[in-house]
């Protein structure tokens, strides 16, 4: 399973995969839809694995991957995937992502003293033979929160650590709430908390980080040189079953066994991860070039599902695709979002109307082959205890969209072509749409035409699609005012807290919506009272109702994580309770079948 909690609580913002198409031509392939019956959580190959062998993996990318093996300072989804063989979270979890004993580190929480104690296992070593220390546990907190590193991965959740506010503001040289029971070279780190919140029990919550970094190996590198350093890009250390042997920048990575791994030696002699374009990914599997493919587009499912030598594995993912409205900016000095932009989109009726104008259900049904479904809220359905099924979200309803605009005073112009603001002025909105695939242009134009039906004038940024880097610079900068609407895809952590996406201090609150009521609801969800499940469920219900009423964003889709796996692979699983799974993966034949 590709687990997203290498760095706890961080939202991986990525390009929305262009897997939609608007023109529908029925074919037999359309009948090949994914569902819970034909996508397996794990592939149980009963044939015994051979000794050694090479696993060939493909990573679907239409641009060179970054290859930054330091999750504290990267927000790219591909970097997370590439780092999996090097060690995942230091914490092992059960099926609900609750932290349990048995990982690289164990966790103990003490409600009376308001502390979290993390203890590393005795035989945990880096791939250079040095022991992993308590300082290596603490170092990620420095990388994320020190002003010197300017990481974009800081979230409000970390402010629950005593002394973190002062350190993050540059007013303290150390984090006073983090101490070492047996010194920095020991195995135990204690973290003092302001409050014992429910997220502390979950890997990826953001309240505790789930990573370790080799302080002895990285400490001499200047902060502004860190992300480009060879120690991070070409020769990172590993505590997991494999280490990196060779990096061909942006193209491929070769992994070999880590001789210092604390567990049983990895079954495979070597792993190979290669970048594959979207257009060639299905043909590459047909030609049996890869054992496993990561990041496959939904449009490839009909063709790939027919391949007899591949098993379709996956699970409900924690990915959420949403449409954002630019309502303000992020004040970096204060570390908060401010909703102060002069735009017609400040009117919630306009935002909701634009949501009801989109035909997301039909698009997902016809063109995503069961791998995506329209999202009803910002809480993925994978969080079954918290997603409120009674909320319908924004299904297509042009009549309702027009009624909302009429009620808000957006009258039609004299030609009955577009609507005017309540003040009687013409307006046009800029759509920062991303160039994710060959279908992206069609998708964007369809949305623009749907909005035109309700009288909302929308045009593309510079009248064309934006590439990923342009989108990233504009949407995530927090201050760019050249766009009004955009789409973003966030992979949530294994804890349902919404603070990292929509909190007042969240960098990834791309629309910058804030209100006292929203802040209160988010804090209630993560408060000590929320250790009571019924209370937390009630707060999530109120939160989802508020987000829908205010149309803070338009939730667009939830998705399945899908991984085609060749039948020679052994030990592959996507289960949430698997741990360092690459150590268990093998192959039952020398060549791909």
XYZ file of C-alpha atoms in Angstrom:
593
model
C 0.000 0.000 0.000
C 1.225 3.506 -0.777
C 0.869 5.123 2.619
C 0.747 8.888 2.819
C 1.966 9.362 6.361
C 5.691 9.514 5.827
C 5.176 12.991 7.194
C 2.260 13.108 9.562
C -0.692 15.316 8.859
C 0.604 16.813 5.650
C -1.810 17.224 2.800
C -0.288 16.154 -0.481
C -1.667 18.611 -3.026
C -1.445 17.283 -6.543
C -2.764 17.787 -10.000
C -6.249 16.434 -10.542
C -5.923 13.505 -12.891
C -7.551 14.218 -16.216
C -9.595 11.072 -16.447
C -12.847 12.610 -17.580
C -14.187 12.901 -21.091
C -17.336 14.729 -22.043
C -18.213 13.176 -25.382
C -19.587 9.718 -24.686
C -19.336 6.921 -27.221
C -20.583 3.605 -25.752
C -18.210 0.678 -26.189
C -17.742 -2.735 -24.699
C -14.896 -1.300 -22.654
C -17.410 0.828 -20.774
C -18.820 -2.347 -19.250
C -15.454 -3.028 -17.619
C -16.206 -1.027 -14.491
C -14.329 -1.436 -11.242
C -16.186 -2.359 -8.072
C -15.473 -3.967 -4.733
C -15.799 -7.414 -6.300
C -13.056 -7.147 -8.901
C -10.544 -4.939 -7.071
C -8.786 -6.941 -4.378
C -7.278 -5.593 -1.169
C -4.359 -8.000 -1.588
C -3.055 -10.491 -4.139
C -2.591 -13.926 -2.612
C -0.148 -15.690 -4.924
C 0.188 -19.222 -3.561
C 3.305 -19.962 -5.609
C 6.488 -19.773 -3.547
C 8.761 -16.816 -4.178
C 12.144 -17.483 -5.750
C 15.339 -16.352 -4.032
C 16.238 -12.848 -5.109
C 14.746 -11.521 -8.297
C 14.066 -8.020 -9.570
C 10.714 -6.255 -9.201
C 9.899 -3.852 -12.024
C 7.617 -0.972 -11.014
C 6.181 1.833 -13.104
C 5.190 5.277 -11.847
C 2.804 7.104 -14.165
C 4.160 10.632 -14.609
C 3.942 13.043 -17.530
C 6.849 15.083 -16.245
C 10.155 14.155 -14.581
C 9.706 13.239 -10.921
C 11.352 15.474 -8.348
C 12.989 12.781 -6.240
C 13.214 14.712 -2.972
C 13.655 12.024 -0.320
C 12.823 14.286 2.582
C 9.065 14.287 3.242
C 9.299 17.199 5.632
C 10.043 19.611 2.792
C 8.180 18.123 -0.173
C 4.488 18.187 -1.028
C 4.670 15.984 -4.112
C 2.752 12.725 -4.239
C 5.365 11.050 -6.431
C 8.069 11.670 -3.825
C 5.983 9.769 -1.275
C 5.648 6.820 -3.653
C 9.360 6.753 -4.444
C 10.284 6.743 -0.751
C 8.166 3.716 0.210
C 10.938 1.061 0.043
C 13.131 3.179 2.333
C 10.771 2.884 5.292
C 7.238 4.114 5.792
C 5.943 5.449 9.093
C 7.882 4.672 12.242
C 4.510 3.654 13.703
C 2.645 0.469 12.896
C -1.160 0.763 12.673
C -4.280 -1.366 12.719
C -6.960 -1.311 10.013
C -8.333 1.990 11.320
C -4.870 3.634 11.237
C -4.655 3.574 15.031
C -1.066 3.350 16.251
C -0.132 -0.015 17.768
C 3.118 -1.579 18.964
C 5.435 -3.416 16.611
C 6.801 -0.739 14.301
C 10.149 1.021 14.240
C 8.921 2.907 17.307
C 6.241 2.478 19.955
C 4.050 5.223 21.395
C 2.767 5.744 24.928
C 0.290 8.481 25.811
C -0.181 9.752 29.369
C -3.327 11.816 29.876
C -2.323 12.884 33.402
C 1.018 14.390 32.410
C -0.155 15.342 28.906
C 2.817 13.674 27.288
C 3.570 11.388 24.370
C 6.599 9.137 24.768
C 8.151 7.633 21.633
C 10.618 4.778 22.028
C 12.735 3.504 19.144
C 13.392 -0.224 18.816
C 16.896 -1.263 19.905
C 18.156 -2.587 16.583
C 16.983 0.275 14.361
C 19.833 1.494 12.145
C 20.440 3.693 9.144
C 21.777 2.152 5.955
C 25.246 3.514 6.814
C 25.276 1.385 9.963
C 24.674 4.215 12.442
C 21.935 3.747 15.047
C 18.744 5.769 14.719
C 18.644 8.106 17.720
C 16.222 10.264 19.658
C 17.740 13.287 17.914
C 16.733 11.711 14.596
C 13.182 11.581 15.964
C 13.276 15.258 16.871
C 15.003 16.525 13.714
C 11.884 16.263 11.480
C 10.118 18.705 13.813
C 12.917 21.194 13.164
C 12.695 20.694 9.401
C 8.946 21.324 9.355
C 8.712 24.180 11.838
C 11.997 26.133 11.815
C 11.759 29.448 9.924
C 15.166 28.668 8.417
C 13.839 25.798 6.305
C 10.664 27.580 5.157
C 8.860 24.259 4.727
C 5.356 24.396 3.292
C 4.304 21.438 5.407
C 3.644 23.114 8.764
C 0.112 22.705 10.117
C -1.721 24.105 13.114
C -1.792 20.651 14.684
C 1.898 20.940 15.583
C 1.120 24.041 17.641
C -0.365 21.662 20.219
C 3.210 20.833 21.247
C 4.410 22.949 24.170
C 6.891 25.567 22.967
C 6.182 25.048 19.275
C 4.646 28.492 18.761
C 7.787 30.241 19.973
C 10.091 27.996 17.945
C 8.060 28.361 14.756
C 8.049 32.146 15.172
C 11.832 32.179 15.542
C 11.646 33.324 19.167
C 13.245 30.182 20.632
C 16.256 28.102 19.590
C 14.716 24.805 20.668
C 11.260 23.276 21.071
C 10.852 23.341 24.837
C 8.181 20.632 24.850
C 10.471 18.019 23.288
C 12.958 16.364 25.629
C 15.246 13.327 25.542
C 14.912 10.855 28.405
C 18.388 9.372 27.878
C 19.997 12.156 25.875
C 20.001 12.872 22.158
C 21.853 9.640 21.408
C 19.314 7.584 23.335
C 16.156 5.935 22.025
C 13.421 7.833 23.887
C 11.819 11.195 23.096
C 9.074 12.766 25.187
C 6.682 15.368 23.784
C 4.666 17.643 26.093
C 1.210 18.492 24.779
C -1.124 21.384 25.495
C -4.101 19.035 25.156
C -4.553 15.281 24.696
C -6.536 15.319 21.461
C -7.984 12.270 19.622
C -5.554 12.620 16.725
C -2.644 11.572 18.934
C -3.668 7.928 18.607
C -3.668 8.031 14.796
C -0.712 7.814 12.433
C -0.636 10.794 10.126
C -2.694 13.083 12.337
C -0.192 15.925 12.292
C -0.022 16.140 16.068
C 2.996 13.844 16.034
C 5.284 13.284 13.070
C 5.767 9.738 11.812
C 9.225 10.149 10.317
C 12.858 10.077 11.366
C 15.762 11.768 9.591
C 19.545 11.170 9.923
C 20.701 14.268 11.771
C 24.362 13.233 11.594
C 24.108 12.990 7.802
C 22.192 16.208 7.084
C 23.104 18.658 9.861
C 25.984 20.324 7.999
C 23.855 21.229 4.973
C 22.670 24.833 4.843
C 18.857 25.112 4.962
C 18.613 26.798 1.554
C 20.704 24.007 -0.014
C 18.946 21.061 1.601
C 16.377 20.068 -1.043
C 19.006 20.003 -3.783
C 21.731 18.258 -1.787
C 23.082 14.861 -2.962
C 22.289 13.471 0.508
C 18.614 14.166 -0.220
C 18.373 13.622 -3.981
C 20.876 10.898 -4.927
C 22.132 9.215 -1.763
C 19.503 9.366 1.001
C 19.905 7.067 3.971
C 17.269 4.464 4.731
C 16.054 2.587 7.799
C 13.675 0.396 5.774
C 14.133 -2.875 3.856
C 15.812 -1.243 0.854
C 18.239 1.573 0.137
C 18.850 3.535 -3.044
C 21.657 2.329 -5.282
C 21.193 4.610 -8.289
C 19.073 7.576 -9.339
C 18.604 8.641 -12.946
C 17.211 12.095 -12.300
C 13.507 12.318 -13.061
C 13.492 8.945 -14.831
C 14.253 5.898 -12.682
C 15.505 4.641 -9.330
C 17.241 1.387 -8.448
C 16.901 0.018 -4.917
C 18.942 -2.761 -3.301
C 18.654 -4.514 0.059
C 19.543 -2.532 3.146
C 21.948 -4.809 5.067
C 21.173 -2.989 8.317
C 17.390 -3.399 8.169
C 16.129 -4.574 11.563
C 13.595 -7.054 10.168
C 13.968 -10.157 8.064
C 16.064 -9.507 4.943
C 14.033 -8.294 1.995
C 13.069 -11.090 -0.401
C 14.024 -9.310 -3.595
C 17.577 -8.583 -4.672
C 16.599 -5.381 -6.395
C 13.706 -3.011 -7.123
C 13.438 -0.818 -10.188
C 11.044 2.163 -10.341
C 10.672 3.832 -13.750
C 8.677 6.853 -14.865
C 6.006 5.985 -17.455
C 3.835 8.438 -19.377
C 0.063 8.304 -19.077
C -0.306 7.639 -22.795
C 1.961 4.568 -22.728
C 1.083 3.099 -19.315
C -1.539 0.577 -20.467
C 0.581 -0.597 -23.408
C 3.567 -0.996 -21.091
C 1.596 -3.465 -18.969
C 0.339 -5.255 -22.061
C 3.974 -5.648 -23.130
C 4.765 -6.992 -19.629
C 7.387 -4.393 -18.847
C 6.261 -3.876 -15.248
C 5.111 -5.973 -12.300
C 3.255 -3.145 -10.561
C 2.052 0.197 -11.860
C 1.403 3.188 -9.599
C -0.691 6.202 -10.569
C -2.671 4.580 -13.380
C -5.386 6.841 -14.864
C -8.955 5.576 -14.634
C -9.250 5.711 -18.418
C -6.811 2.792 -18.629
C -8.967 0.486 -16.498
C -11.011 -1.173 -19.286
C -7.878 -2.182 -21.202
C -5.794 -3.179 -18.180
C -8.578 -5.157 -16.483
C -8.642 -7.488 -19.506
C -4.991 -8.478 -19.118
C -4.998 -12.087 -17.894
C -1.621 -11.884 -16.194
C -2.505 -8.899 -14.015
C -4.629 -8.719 -10.874
C -6.420 -5.481 -10.023
C -5.703 -4.494 -6.422
C -6.581 -1.410 -4.417
C -8.730 0.145 -1.729
C -10.874 3.166 -0.964
C -8.391 5.989 -0.913
C -8.284 9.105 1.228
C -8.060 11.309 -1.860
C -10.445 14.210 -2.291
C -10.835 16.342 -5.405
C -12.442 19.737 -4.824
C -13.126 23.012 -6.600
C -11.734 26.018 -4.726
C -12.781 29.676 -4.828
C -10.140 32.350 -4.283
C -11.588 34.469 -1.467
C -8.494 35.982 0.133
C -4.823 35.369 0.838
C -2.429 33.650 3.229
C -0.518 36.017 5.502
C 2.847 34.314 5.956
C 3.948 36.608 8.786
C 0.876 35.877 10.883
C 0.539 32.330 9.578
C -3.180 32.715 8.894
C -5.639 32.885 6.011
C -7.505 36.167 5.587
C -10.766 36.233 3.616
C -10.532 39.767 2.236
C -10.665 39.552 -1.552
C -13.034 41.808 -3.480
C -14.836 39.234 -5.622
C -18.442 38.252 -6.395
C -17.475 34.799 -5.114
C -17.798 36.103 -1.561
C -21.507 35.430 -2.126
C -22.159 31.842 -1.055
C -25.131 31.549 -3.421
C -22.828 32.088 -6.394
C -20.410 29.446 -5.121
C -23.192 26.926 -4.542
C -24.767 27.668 -7.927
C -21.486 26.926 -9.680
C -21.398 23.588 -7.885
C -24.946 22.647 -8.839
C -24.184 23.526 -12.476
C -21.578 20.751 -12.844
C -22.623 17.301 -14.067
C -20.188 15.308 -11.937
C -22.345 12.216 -11.401
C -22.777 11.528 -15.098
C -19.128 12.169 -15.866
C -17.938 9.804 -13.147
C -20.443 7.140 -14.111
C -19.567 7.101 -17.782
C -15.880 7.783 -17.860
C -14.189 6.753 -14.623
C -15.136 3.073 -14.675
C -16.093 2.851 -11.020
C -12.775 4.244 -9.799
C -14.235 7.631 -8.910
C -17.524 8.799 -7.473
C -18.937 12.241 -6.799
C -17.936 13.430 -3.346
C -20.721 14.507 -1.007
C -18.522 16.263 1.575
C -14.849 16.943 2.274
C -14.655 13.860 4.524
C -13.757 10.804 2.385
C -16.139 7.844 2.559
C -13.177 5.749 3.699
C -13.807 7.384 7.092
C -17.068 5.496 7.453
C -17.622 6.626 11.042
C -17.521 10.297 10.096
C -18.722 10.820 6.508
C -22.340 12.026 6.706
C -24.218 10.101 4.014
C -27.336 12.211 4.561
C -25.575 15.169 2.945
C -25.900 15.014 -0.829
C -23.318 17.620 -1.755
C -23.786 19.337 -5.111
C -25.472 17.068 -7.671
C -26.428 18.589 -11.029
C -29.447 20.880 -10.586
C -29.577 23.812 -12.997
C -32.955 24.965 -11.694
C -31.611 25.218 -8.160
C -28.489 26.976 -9.416
C -30.581 29.595 -11.208
C -32.852 30.026 -8.187
C -29.863 30.642 -5.917
C -28.532 33.307 -8.259
C -31.943 34.945 -8.582
C -32.341 35.032 -4.801
C -28.917 36.633 -4.382
C -29.705 39.390 -6.891
C -27.523 38.245 -9.793
C -29.805 39.520 -12.570
C -29.388 38.730 -16.266
C -27.919 41.371 -18.580
C -30.008 42.963 -21.317
C -29.072 40.235 -23.822
C -29.883 37.496 -21.291
C -26.386 36.142 -21.954
C -24.630 36.546 -18.607
C -25.573 37.670 -15.140
C -24.603 40.899 -13.412
C -23.514 41.362 -9.816
C -26.177 42.461 -7.302
C -24.750 45.961 -7.852
C -25.563 45.681 -11.562
C -21.999 45.279 -12.846
C -20.741 42.740 -15.381
C -18.209 40.253 -14.065
C -16.013 37.473 -15.392
C -14.187 34.766 -13.451
C -10.770 33.258 -14.206
C -10.505 29.475 -14.084
C -7.022 28.140 -13.289
C -7.520 24.719 -14.874
C -4.667 22.240 -14.988
C -3.228 20.411 -17.960
C -3.308 16.925 -16.461
C -4.071 14.795 -19.505
C -5.304 14.794 -23.072
C -8.837 15.173 -21.678
C -8.167 18.230 -19.523
C -9.114 20.785 -22.159
C -12.441 19.071 -22.826
C -13.207 18.869 -19.113
C -12.445 22.537 -18.527
C -14.471 23.684 -21.520
C -17.419 21.550 -20.437
C -17.370 23.214 -17.008
C -17.260 26.646 -18.638
C -20.247 25.763 -20.821
C -22.190 24.458 -17.815
C -21.564 27.724 -15.976
C -22.642 29.680 -19.043
C -26.018 27.930 -18.836
C -26.641 29.654 -15.505
C -25.250 32.969 -16.733
C -21.811 32.899 -15.095
C -19.036 34.125 -17.392
C -15.862 32.079 -16.906
C -12.655 31.967 -18.969
C -9.398 30.046 -18.656
C -6.319 31.689 -17.176
C -4.543 33.246 -20.200
C -7.122 31.349 -22.278
C -5.272 28.079 -21.903
C -4.610 25.306 -19.428
C -1.846 25.780 -16.877
C 0.974 23.291 -16.412
C 1.463 21.751 -12.992
C 4.325 24.008 -11.900
C 2.384 27.140 -12.859
C -0.644 25.853 -10.970
C 1.494 25.040 -7.927
C 3.141 28.468 -7.894
C -0.182 30.270 -8.229
C -2.568 28.203 -6.127
C -0.259 27.292 -3.250
C 1.594 30.598 -2.981
C -1.300 31.937 -0.928
C -1.071 35.446 -2.365
C -1.715 35.157 -6.105
C -4.820 37.091 -7.127
C -4.842 36.245 -10.850
C -7.260 33.335 -10.460
C -10.797 32.910 -9.137
C -11.514 29.179 -9.435
C -9.256 26.126 -9.459
C -9.309 22.405 -8.767
C -7.091 20.634 -6.283
C -6.566 17.035 -5.265
C -5.592 16.376 -1.666
C -4.639 13.050 -0.150
C -5.613 13.269 3.494
C -3.646 11.743 6.308
C -4.943 8.679 8.124
C -6.777 10.908 10.611
C -9.995 12.628 9.468
C -9.175 16.014 11.012
C -9.914 18.853 8.589
C -7.543 21.364 10.181
C -4.771 20.795 7.637
C -7.058 21.625 4.721
C -9.484 24.236 6.000
C -8.058 25.573 9.259
C -7.441 29.297 9.619
C -3.700 28.650 9.709
C -3.608 25.962 6.998
C -1.372 26.764 4.034
C -3.431 24.327 1.955
C -6.656 26.214 2.598
C -6.339 27.279 -1.033
C -9.539 29.334 -1.062
C -8.658 31.138 2.199
C -12.207 30.839 3.570
C -12.329 31.584 7.285
C -15.054 32.249 9.817
C -15.416 32.005 13.594
C -17.974 29.218 13.135
C -15.680 27.125 10.925
C -12.761 27.614 13.305
C -14.952 26.524 16.209
C -16.176 23.392 14.417
C -12.664 22.332 13.391
C -11.394 22.875 16.937
C -14.310 20.876 18.360
C -13.489 17.961 16.038
C -9.937 17.912 17.378
C -10.616 18.845 21.004
C -10.043 16.587 24.045
C -13.836 16.170 24.216
C -13.616 14.478 20.820
C -11.938 11.482 22.445
C -15.580 10.535 22.949
C -16.617 8.985 19.614
C -20.250 10.140 19.732
C -19.210 13.722 20.441
C -16.731 13.698 17.565
C -19.280 12.222 15.174
C -21.739 14.971 16.118
C -19.120 17.648 15.486
C -18.217 16.134 12.118
C -21.898 16.125 11.196
C -22.230 19.813 12.077
C -19.003 20.613 10.231
C -20.093 18.912 7.003
C -23.480 20.629 7.127
C -21.771 24.012 7.543
C -19.285 23.414 4.717
C -22.173 22.518 2.408
C -24.365 25.443 3.480
C -21.545 27.916 2.936
C -20.241 26.179 -0.231
C -16.715 26.712 1.086
C -15.511 24.385 -1.668
C -17.326 22.109 -4.099
C -16.352 18.501 -3.280
C -15.942 16.853 -6.691
C -14.830 13.247 -6.278
C -13.626 10.446 -4.045
C -11.546 7.721 -5.641
C -10.241 4.194 -5.416
C -6.493 3.637 -5.180
C -5.792 1.167 -7.988
C -2.649 -0.900 -8.576
C -2.385 -3.523 -11.369
C -0.129 -6.347 -10.136
C 1.461 -9.081 -12.255
C 0.615 -12.642 -11.264
C 4.269 -13.499 -10.533
C 4.311 -11.060 -7.585
C 4.014 -12.508 -4.073
C 3.162 -10.848 -0.764
C 1.513 -7.724 -2.192
C -1.192 -6.029 -0.129
C -2.850 -2.626 0.120
C -4.257 -3.258 3.611
C -4.004 -0.414 6.112
C -2.492 -2.700 8.750
C 0.393 -3.866 6.545
C 3.787 -2.508 7.592
C 6.964 -2.019 5.547
C 5.312 -4.252 3.001
C 8.176 -4.042 0.519
C 10.155 -6.372 2.778
C 7.569 -9.092 2.136
C 7.134 -8.670 -1.617
C 8.771 -11.254 -3.855
C 8.409 -12.808 -7.297
C 7.627 -16.422 -8.168
C 9.412 -16.417 -11.542
C 12.504 -14.827 -13.070
C 10.584 -13.000 -15.805
C 7.328 -11.063 -15.828
C 4.579 -13.449 -16.889
